[in-house]
Coordinates of C-alpha atoms and ligand atoms in Angstrom, one line a residue:
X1 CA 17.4 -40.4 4.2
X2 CA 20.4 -42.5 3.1
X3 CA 21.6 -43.8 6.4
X4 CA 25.2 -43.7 4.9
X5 CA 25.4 -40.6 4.6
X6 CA 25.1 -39.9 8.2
X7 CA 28.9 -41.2 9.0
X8 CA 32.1 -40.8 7.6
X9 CA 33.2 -44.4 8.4
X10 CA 30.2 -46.3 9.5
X11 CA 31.5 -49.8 10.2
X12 CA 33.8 -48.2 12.6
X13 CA 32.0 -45.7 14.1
X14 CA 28.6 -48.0 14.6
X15 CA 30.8 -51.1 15.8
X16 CA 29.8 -53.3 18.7
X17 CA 31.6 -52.4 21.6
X18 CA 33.5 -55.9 21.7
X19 CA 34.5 -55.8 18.4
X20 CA 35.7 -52.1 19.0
X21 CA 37.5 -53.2 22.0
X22 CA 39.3 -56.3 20.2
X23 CA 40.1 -53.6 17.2
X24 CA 41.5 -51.4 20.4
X25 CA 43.5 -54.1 21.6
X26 CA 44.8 -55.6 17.9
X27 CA 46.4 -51.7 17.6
X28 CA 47.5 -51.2 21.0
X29 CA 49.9 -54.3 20.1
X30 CA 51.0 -52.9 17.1
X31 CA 51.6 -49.1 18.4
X32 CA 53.6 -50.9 21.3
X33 CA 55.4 -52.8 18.9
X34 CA 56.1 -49.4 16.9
X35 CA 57.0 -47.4 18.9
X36 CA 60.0 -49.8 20.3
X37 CA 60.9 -50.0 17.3
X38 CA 61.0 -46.0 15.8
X39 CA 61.0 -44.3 19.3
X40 CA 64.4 -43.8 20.3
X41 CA 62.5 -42.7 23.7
X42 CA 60.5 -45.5 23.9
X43 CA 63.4 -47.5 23.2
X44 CA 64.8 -46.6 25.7
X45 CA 62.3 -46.6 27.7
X46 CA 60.8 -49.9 27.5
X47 CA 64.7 -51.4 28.1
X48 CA 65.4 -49.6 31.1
X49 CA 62.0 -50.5 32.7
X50 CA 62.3 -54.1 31.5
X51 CA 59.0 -54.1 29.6
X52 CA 59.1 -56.8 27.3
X53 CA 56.7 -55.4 25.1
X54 CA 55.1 -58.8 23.9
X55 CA 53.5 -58.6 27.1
X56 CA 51.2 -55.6 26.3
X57 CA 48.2 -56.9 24.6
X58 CA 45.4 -55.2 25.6
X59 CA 44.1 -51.4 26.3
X60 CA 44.0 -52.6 30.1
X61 CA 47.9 -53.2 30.3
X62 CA 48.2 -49.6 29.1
X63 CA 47.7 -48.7 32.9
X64 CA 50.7 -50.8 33.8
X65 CA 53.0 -48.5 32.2
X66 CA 53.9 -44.4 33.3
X67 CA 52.9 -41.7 32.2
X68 CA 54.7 -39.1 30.2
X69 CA 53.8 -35.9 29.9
X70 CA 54.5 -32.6 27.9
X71 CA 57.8 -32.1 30.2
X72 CA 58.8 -35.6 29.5
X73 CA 58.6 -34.2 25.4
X74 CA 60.6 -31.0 26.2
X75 CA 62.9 -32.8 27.8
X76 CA 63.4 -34.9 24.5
X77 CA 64.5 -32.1 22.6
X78 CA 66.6 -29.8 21.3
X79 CA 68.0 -28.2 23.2
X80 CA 67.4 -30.3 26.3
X81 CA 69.0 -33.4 24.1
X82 CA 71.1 -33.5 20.8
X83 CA 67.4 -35.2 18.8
X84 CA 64.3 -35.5 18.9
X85 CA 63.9 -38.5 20.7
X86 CA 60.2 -38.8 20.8
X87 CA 60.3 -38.1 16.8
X88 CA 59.2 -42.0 15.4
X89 CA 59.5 -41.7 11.6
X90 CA 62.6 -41.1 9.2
X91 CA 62.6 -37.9 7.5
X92 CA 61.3 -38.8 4.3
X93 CA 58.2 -40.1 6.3
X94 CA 57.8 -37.0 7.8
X95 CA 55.6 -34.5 5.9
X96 CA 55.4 -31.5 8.6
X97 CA 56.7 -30.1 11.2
X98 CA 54.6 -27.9 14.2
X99 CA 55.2 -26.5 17.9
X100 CA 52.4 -26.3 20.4
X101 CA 53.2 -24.3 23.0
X102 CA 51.2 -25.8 25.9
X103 CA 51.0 -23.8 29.2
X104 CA 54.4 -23.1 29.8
X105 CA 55.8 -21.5 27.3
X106 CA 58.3 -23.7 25.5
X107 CA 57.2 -25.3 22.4
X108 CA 56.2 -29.1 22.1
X109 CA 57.6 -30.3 18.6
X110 CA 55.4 -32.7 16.5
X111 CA 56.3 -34.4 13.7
X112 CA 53.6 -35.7 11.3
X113 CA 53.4 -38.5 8.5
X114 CA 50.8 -38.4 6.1
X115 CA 49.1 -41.6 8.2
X116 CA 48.9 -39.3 11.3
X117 CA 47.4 -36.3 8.5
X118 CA 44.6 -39.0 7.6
X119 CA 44.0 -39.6 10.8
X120 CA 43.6 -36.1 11.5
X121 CA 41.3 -35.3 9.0
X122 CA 39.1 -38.5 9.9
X123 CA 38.7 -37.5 13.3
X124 CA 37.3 -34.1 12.2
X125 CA 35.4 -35.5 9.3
X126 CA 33.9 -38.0 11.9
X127 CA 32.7 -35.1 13.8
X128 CA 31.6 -33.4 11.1
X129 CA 29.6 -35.8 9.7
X130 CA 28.0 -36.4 13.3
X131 CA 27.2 -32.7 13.5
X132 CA 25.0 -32.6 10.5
X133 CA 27.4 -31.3 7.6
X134 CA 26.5 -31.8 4.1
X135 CA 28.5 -30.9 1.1
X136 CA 26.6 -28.2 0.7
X137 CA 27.5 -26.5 3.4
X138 CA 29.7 -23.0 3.3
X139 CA 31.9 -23.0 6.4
X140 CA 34.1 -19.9 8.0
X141 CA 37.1 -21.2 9.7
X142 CA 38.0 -19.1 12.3
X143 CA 40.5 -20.9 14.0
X144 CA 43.9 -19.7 13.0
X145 CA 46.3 -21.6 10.7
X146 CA 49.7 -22.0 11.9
X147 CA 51.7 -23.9 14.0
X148 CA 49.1 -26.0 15.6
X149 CA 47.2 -28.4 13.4
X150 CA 43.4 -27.6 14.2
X151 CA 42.6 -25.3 11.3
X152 CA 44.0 -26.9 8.7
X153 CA 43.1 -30.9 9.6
X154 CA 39.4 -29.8 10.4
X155 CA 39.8 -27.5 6.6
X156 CA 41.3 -30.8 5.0
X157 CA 38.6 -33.3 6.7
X158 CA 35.9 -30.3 5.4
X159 CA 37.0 -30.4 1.7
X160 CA 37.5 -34.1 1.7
X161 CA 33.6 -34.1 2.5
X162 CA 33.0 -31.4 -0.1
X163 CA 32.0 -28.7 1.8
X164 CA 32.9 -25.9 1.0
X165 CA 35.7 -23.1 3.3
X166 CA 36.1 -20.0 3.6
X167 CA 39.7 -19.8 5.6
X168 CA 39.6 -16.8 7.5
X169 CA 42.2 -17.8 10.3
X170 CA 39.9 -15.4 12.8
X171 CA 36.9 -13.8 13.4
X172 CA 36.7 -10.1 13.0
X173 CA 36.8 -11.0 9.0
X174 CA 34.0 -8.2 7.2
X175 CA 30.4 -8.4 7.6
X176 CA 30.3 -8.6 4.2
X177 CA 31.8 -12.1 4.0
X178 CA 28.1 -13.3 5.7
X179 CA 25.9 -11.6 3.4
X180 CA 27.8 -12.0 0.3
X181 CA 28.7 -16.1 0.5
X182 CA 25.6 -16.9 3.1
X183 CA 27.5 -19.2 4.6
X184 CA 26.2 -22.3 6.8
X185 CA 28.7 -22.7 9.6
X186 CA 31.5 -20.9 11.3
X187 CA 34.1 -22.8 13.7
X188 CA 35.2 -20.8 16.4
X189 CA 35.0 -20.4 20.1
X190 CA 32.2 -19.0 22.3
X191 CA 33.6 -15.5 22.8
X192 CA 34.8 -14.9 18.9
X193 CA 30.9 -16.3 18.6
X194 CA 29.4 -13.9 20.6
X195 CA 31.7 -10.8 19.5
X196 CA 30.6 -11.3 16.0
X197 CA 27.0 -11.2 17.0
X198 CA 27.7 -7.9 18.4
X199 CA 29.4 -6.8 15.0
X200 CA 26.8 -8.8 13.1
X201 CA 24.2 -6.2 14.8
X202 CA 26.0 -3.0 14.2
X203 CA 25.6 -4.0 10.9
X204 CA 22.3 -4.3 10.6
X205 CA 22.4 -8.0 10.5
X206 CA 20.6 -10.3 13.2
X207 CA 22.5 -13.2 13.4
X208 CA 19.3 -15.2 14.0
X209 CA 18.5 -13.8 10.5
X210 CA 21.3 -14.6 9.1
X211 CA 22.6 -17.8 6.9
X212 CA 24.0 -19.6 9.8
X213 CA 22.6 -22.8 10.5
X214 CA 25.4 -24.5 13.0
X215 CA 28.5 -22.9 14.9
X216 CA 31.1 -25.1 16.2
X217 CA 33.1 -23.9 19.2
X218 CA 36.7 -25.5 19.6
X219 CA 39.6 -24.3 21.3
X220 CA 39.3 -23.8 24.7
X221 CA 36.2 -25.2 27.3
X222 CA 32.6 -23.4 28.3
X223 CA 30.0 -23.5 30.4
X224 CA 26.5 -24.8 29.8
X225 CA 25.4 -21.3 30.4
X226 CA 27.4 -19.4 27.8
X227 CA 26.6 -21.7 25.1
X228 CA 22.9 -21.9 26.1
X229 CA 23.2 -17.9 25.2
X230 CA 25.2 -18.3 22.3
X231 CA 22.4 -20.6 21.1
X232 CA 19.9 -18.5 22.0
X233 CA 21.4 -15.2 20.0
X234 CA 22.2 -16.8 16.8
X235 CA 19.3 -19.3 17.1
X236 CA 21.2 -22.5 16.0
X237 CA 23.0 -25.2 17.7
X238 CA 26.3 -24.6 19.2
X239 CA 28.4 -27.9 18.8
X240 CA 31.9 -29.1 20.9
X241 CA 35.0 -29.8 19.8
X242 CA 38.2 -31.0 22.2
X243 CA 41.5 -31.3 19.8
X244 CA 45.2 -30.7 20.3
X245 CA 48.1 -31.2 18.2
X246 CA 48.9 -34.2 20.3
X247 CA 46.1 -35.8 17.9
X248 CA 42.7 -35.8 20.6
X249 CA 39.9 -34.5 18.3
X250 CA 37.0 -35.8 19.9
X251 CA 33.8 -34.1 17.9
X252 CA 30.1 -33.7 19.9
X253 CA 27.4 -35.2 17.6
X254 CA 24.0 -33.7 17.5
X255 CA 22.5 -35.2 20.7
X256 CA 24.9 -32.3 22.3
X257 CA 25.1 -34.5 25.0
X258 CA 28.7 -35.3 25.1
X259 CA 31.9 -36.0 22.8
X260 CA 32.6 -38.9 21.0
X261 CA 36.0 -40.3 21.4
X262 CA 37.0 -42.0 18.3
X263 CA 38.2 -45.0 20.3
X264 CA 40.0 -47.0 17.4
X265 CA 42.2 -44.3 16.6
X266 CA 43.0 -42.5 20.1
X267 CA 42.8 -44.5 23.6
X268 CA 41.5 -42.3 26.4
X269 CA 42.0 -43.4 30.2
X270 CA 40.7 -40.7 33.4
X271 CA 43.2 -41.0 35.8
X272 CA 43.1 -39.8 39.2
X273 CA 43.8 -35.9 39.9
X274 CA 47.0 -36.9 42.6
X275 CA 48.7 -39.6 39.8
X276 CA 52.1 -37.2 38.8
X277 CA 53.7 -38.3 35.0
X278 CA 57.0 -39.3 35.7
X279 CA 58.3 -41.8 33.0
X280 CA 61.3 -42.3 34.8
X281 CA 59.5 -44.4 37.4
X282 CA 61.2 -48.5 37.6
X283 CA 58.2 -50.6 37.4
X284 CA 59.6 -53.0 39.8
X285 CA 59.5 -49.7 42.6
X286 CA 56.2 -49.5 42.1
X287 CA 55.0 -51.0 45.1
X288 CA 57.0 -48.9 47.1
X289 CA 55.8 -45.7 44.9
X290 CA 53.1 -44.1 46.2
X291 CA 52.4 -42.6 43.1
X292 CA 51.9 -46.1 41.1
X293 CA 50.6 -47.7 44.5
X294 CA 47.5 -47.2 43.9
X295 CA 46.3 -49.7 41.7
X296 CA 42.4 -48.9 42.3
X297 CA 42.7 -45.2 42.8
X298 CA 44.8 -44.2 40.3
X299 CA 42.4 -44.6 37.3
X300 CA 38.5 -43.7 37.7
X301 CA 35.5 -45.3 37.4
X302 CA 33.2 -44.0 34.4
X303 CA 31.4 -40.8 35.8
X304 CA 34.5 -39.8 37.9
X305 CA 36.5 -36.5 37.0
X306 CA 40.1 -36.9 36.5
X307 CA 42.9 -36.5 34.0
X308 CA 42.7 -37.3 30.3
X309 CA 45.2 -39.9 29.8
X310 CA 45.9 -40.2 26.0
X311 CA 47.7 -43.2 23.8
X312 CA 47.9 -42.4 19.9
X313 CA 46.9 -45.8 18.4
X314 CA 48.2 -47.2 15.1
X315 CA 46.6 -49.6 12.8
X316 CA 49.3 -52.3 11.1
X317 CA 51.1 -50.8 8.7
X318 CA 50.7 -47.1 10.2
X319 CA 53.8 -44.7 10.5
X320 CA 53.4 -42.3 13.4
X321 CA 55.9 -39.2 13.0
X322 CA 55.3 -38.5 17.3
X323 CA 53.6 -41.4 19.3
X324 CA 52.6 -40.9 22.5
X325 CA 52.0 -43.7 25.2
X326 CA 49.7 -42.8 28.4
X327 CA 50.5 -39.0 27.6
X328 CA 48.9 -36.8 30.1
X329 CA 47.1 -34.1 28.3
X330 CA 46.4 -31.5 31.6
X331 CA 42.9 -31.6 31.1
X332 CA 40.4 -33.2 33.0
X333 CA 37.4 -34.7 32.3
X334 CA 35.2 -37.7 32.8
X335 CA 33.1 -39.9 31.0
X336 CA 29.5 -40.1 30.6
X337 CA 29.2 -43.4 28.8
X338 CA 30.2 -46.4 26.8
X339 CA 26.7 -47.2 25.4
X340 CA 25.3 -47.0 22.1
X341 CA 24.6 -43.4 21.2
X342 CA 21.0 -42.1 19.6
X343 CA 23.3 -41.0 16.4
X344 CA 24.2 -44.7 15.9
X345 CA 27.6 -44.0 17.2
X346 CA 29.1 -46.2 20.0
X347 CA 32.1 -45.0 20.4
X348 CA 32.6 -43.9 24.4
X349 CA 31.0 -39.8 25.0
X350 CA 32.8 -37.6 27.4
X351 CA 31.7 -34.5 29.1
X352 CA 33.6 -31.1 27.5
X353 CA 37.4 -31.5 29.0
X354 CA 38.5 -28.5 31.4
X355 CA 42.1 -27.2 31.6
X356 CA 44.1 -28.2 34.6
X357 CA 45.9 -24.9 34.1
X358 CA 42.6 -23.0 34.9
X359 CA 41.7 -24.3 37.7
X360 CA 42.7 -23.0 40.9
X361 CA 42.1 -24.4 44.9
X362 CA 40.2 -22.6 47.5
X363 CA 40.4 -24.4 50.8
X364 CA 40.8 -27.3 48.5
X365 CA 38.3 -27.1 46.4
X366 CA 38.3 -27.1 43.0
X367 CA 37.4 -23.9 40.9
X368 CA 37.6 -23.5 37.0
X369 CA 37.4 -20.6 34.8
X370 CA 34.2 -22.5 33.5
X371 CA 32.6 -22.4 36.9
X372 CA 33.2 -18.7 36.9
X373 CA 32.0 -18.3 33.4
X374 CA 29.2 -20.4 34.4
X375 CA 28.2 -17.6 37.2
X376 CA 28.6 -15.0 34.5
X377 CA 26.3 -16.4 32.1
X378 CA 23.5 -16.9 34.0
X379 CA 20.3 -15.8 32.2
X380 CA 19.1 -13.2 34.1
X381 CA 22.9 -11.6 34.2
X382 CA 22.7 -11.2 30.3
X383 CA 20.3 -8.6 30.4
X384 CA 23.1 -5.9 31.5
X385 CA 26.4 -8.0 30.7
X386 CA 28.4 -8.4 27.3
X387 CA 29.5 -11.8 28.9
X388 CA 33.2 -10.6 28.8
X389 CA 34.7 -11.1 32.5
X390 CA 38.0 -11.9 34.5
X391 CA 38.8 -12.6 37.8
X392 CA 41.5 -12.7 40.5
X393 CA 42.2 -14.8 43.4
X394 CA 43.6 -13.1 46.8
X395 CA 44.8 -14.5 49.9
X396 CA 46.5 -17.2 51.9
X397 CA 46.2 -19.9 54.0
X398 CA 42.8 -18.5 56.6
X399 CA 41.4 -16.4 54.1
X400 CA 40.7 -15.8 50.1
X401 CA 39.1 -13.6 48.3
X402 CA 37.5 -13.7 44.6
X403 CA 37.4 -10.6 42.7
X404 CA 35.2 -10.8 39.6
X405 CA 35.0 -8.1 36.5
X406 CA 32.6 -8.0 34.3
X407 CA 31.4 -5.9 31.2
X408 CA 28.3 -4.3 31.3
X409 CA 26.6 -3.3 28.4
X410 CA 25.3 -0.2 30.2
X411 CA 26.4 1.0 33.6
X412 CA 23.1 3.3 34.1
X413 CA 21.0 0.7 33.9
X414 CA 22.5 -2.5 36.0
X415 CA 20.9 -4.0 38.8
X416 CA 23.8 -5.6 40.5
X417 CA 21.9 -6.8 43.5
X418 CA 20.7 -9.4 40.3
X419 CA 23.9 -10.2 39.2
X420 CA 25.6 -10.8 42.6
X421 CA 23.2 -13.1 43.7
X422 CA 23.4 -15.1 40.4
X423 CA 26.7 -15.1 40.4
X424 CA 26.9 -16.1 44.2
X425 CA 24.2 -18.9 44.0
X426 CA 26.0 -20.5 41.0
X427 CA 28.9 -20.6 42.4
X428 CA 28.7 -22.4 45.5
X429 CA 25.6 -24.4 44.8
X430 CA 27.8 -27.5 44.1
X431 CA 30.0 -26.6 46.6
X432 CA 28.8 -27.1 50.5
X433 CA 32.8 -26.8 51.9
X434 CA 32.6 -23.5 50.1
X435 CA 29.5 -22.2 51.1
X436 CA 30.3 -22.6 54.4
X437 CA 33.7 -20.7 53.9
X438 CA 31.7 -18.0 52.2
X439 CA 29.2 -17.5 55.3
X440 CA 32.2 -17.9 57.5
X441 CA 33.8 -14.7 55.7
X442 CA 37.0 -16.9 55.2
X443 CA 35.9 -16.9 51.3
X444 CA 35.2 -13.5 49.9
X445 CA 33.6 -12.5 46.1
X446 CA 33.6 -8.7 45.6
X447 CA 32.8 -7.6 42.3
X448 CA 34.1 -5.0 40.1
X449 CA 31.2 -3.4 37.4
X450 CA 33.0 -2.2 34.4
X451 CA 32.0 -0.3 31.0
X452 CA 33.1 -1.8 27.8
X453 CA 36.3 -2.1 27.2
X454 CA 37.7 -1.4 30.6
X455 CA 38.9 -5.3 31.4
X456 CA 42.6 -5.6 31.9
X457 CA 43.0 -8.4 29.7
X458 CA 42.0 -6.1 26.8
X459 CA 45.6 -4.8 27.0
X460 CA 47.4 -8.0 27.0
X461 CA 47.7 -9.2 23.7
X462 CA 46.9 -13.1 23.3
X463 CA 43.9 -15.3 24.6
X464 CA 42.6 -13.6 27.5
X465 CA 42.9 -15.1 31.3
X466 CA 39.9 -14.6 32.9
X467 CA 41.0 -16.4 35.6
X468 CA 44.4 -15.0 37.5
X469 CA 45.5 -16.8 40.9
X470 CA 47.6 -13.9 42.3
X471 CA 47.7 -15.8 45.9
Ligands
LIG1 ZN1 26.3 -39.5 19.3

């Protein structure tokens, strides 16, 4: 095979990890130097903490400066301020304009260039390549167009690479669609993936029969578990994708054993869990700040879980319509490693990024919806459930309890003793603190068997919460 063909930019993406980490640090001097001089918040910023930026010359002195997060953007615009001070292009730069609403509600704006659209469409076309696409291949996108930038860069990075879309926006698009075009691929998320399967088989059509070679799951995190049964009913690989309009688009290659960061274009630090954003932070107080006195603790050691730090990085020349410095992202994740790759690839791999916004404490310990889903999905539990759940947290300071719904696929034939004890046993296998608790009847699970269609979130219209801390 034409070893070429196999990357979408393969000096860069096959680099040695020195010269990656100079071409990292020849960028992070130029972005500095940018954004002082098109950021009217960086401006700013860099003035009123006496930063003089010559001194940041290296990815490392990144971690010298605050972070900002999607609060500090907010309060950058309209109608918090007059303009849009993160905004780091004039307007004949600027080629579009889109709004990401985040977790609170208000929307982030973004401006892009047609640099930053490049970018965007290298990034996916990167993963792309590293997930086996050929331009042969017929792929539904089922993420929706919009606002937010996902469908349309990874639709622009597929037809730069000749493959060929079918732009859906979502997945409940007709059965025919499948047998007509035979298409190779669908992007979408685990549970539009598994919804179709069911769909699929009303129609007559297996989807392990069917024309589908790869699905690629974006959007939100999962569990090991329910993409090992996603795998298992289509019968092809399920790849990851993490991206955001804030410009991460990290693709999974097809080891599956973590994603590639695409380090010369986005810089990624893992920061510790207790390190708050607050840009207005004096660097000269930071000794006295227990936020920023923590020199060691603050940023983690590869292997350790913690905030996704993010820095957009521009190559000389570059216009950025929003940069973002040391922008904390509210997910978490950590890194698996900075070695060579079997793909070729060395660019760093990190495991799949949680939400910060899904997790929730119990006795301080740390639960995600993906540890739930995990409990769900275990194998033996897919024998009476569709794999659709939610679940509600209880209680206060001495005691908590975890109420867990899920959809069976018949209620006359469940064994729930089975799916309990799965369930249970997932749970707090990782977790001694918590199993303890559990034994000590200070942490409760009751669970709630439902027929399809009989979940709450079914009547809220949106992405479903599965899981609701009603403490
Ligand atoms: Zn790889």
């Amino acid at each position: 095979m034409n070893k070429k063909n196999l990357y979408y930019n393969e000096k860069i993406e096959t680099m040695d990890r020195g010269d990656l980490d100079s071409l990292i640090d020849e960028k992070v001097k130029y972005t500095i130097k940018y954004a002082y001089e098109n950021s009217k918040f960086y401006k700013k910023w860099f003035d009123k903490n006496n930063i003089e930026i010559n001194f940041i010359k290296t990815h490392e002195d990144l971690r010298e400066l605050p972070l900002i997060s999607g609060s500090t953007i907010k309060k950058n615009q309209p109608p918090s301020t007059n303009a849009f001070n993160f905004k780091s292009a004039d307007n004949k730069s600027i080629v579009s304009i889109h709004e990401t609403s985040g977790t609170t509600g208000t929307p982030k704006s973004f401006f892009l260039t047609n640099n930053d659209w490049d970018k965007y469409i290298e990034k996916y076309g990167r993963a792309f390549k590293s997930q086996g696409f050929k331009s042969n291949d017929y792929l539904i996108m089922c993420a929706s167009y919009g606002m937010n930038i996902g469908a349309e860069s990874m639709s622009l990075a597929a037809k730069k690479l000749n493959i060929t879309t079918i732009p859906e926006g979502k997945c409940t698009f007709p059965i025919r669609i499948l047998k007509n075009y035979k298409p190779t691929s669908i992007v979408g998320s685990i549970f539009k993936f598994l919804r179709l399967a069911n769909r699929m088989k009303e129609n007559k059509l297996e989807p392990k029969d069917s024309s589908i070679k790869r699905l690629v799951a974006g959007g939100e995190s999962f569990s090991d578990e329910s993409r090992k049964y996603i795998e298992e009913i289509w019968g092809v690989d399920v790849y990851n994708t993490y991206g955001s309009t804030e410009g991460t688009m990290c693709g999974e290659c097809s080891e599956k054993n973590g994603i590639h960061v695409p380090e010369d274009l986005i810089h990624l630090d893992i920061y510790n869990n207790n390190v708050e954003a607050d840009p207005n932070m004096r660097l000269e107080n930071l000794s006295e700040d227990s936020n920023f006195n923590c020199s060691e603790s603050c940023f983690l050691e590869d292997g350790e879980k913690g905030k996704i730090i993010l820095t957009t990085l521009l190559s000389k020349g570059d216009k950025a319509g929003t940069l973002l410095i040391n922008y904390d992202t509210d997910d978490s994740s950590s890194v698996i490693t900075r070695d060579k790759c079997d793909c070729g690839r060395t660019h760093m791999k990190i495991n799949n990024p949680t939400r910060d916004a899904e997790t929730v404490n119990i006795f301080d310990n740390e639960i995600n919806r993906v540890d739930i889903e995990a409990g769900v999905f275990q194998r033996e539990n897919m024998e009476y459930l569709t794999g659709e759940y939610e679940s509600f947290l209880y209680g206060d300071n001495t005691q908590n309890t975890l109420r867990i719904s899920v959809e069976c696929k018949n209620l006359s034939n469940l064994d729930q003793e089975i799916i309990e004890n799965n369930f249970i046993e997932s749970i707090l296998r990782k977790n001694d603190d918590l199993k303890e608790k559990y034994y000590n009847n200070e942490f409760e699970i009751i669970f709630n068997f439902l027929e399809k269609g009989k979940l709450e979130f079914y009547k809220v219209k949106g992405r479903p919460k599965r899981l609701i801390d009603r403490r």
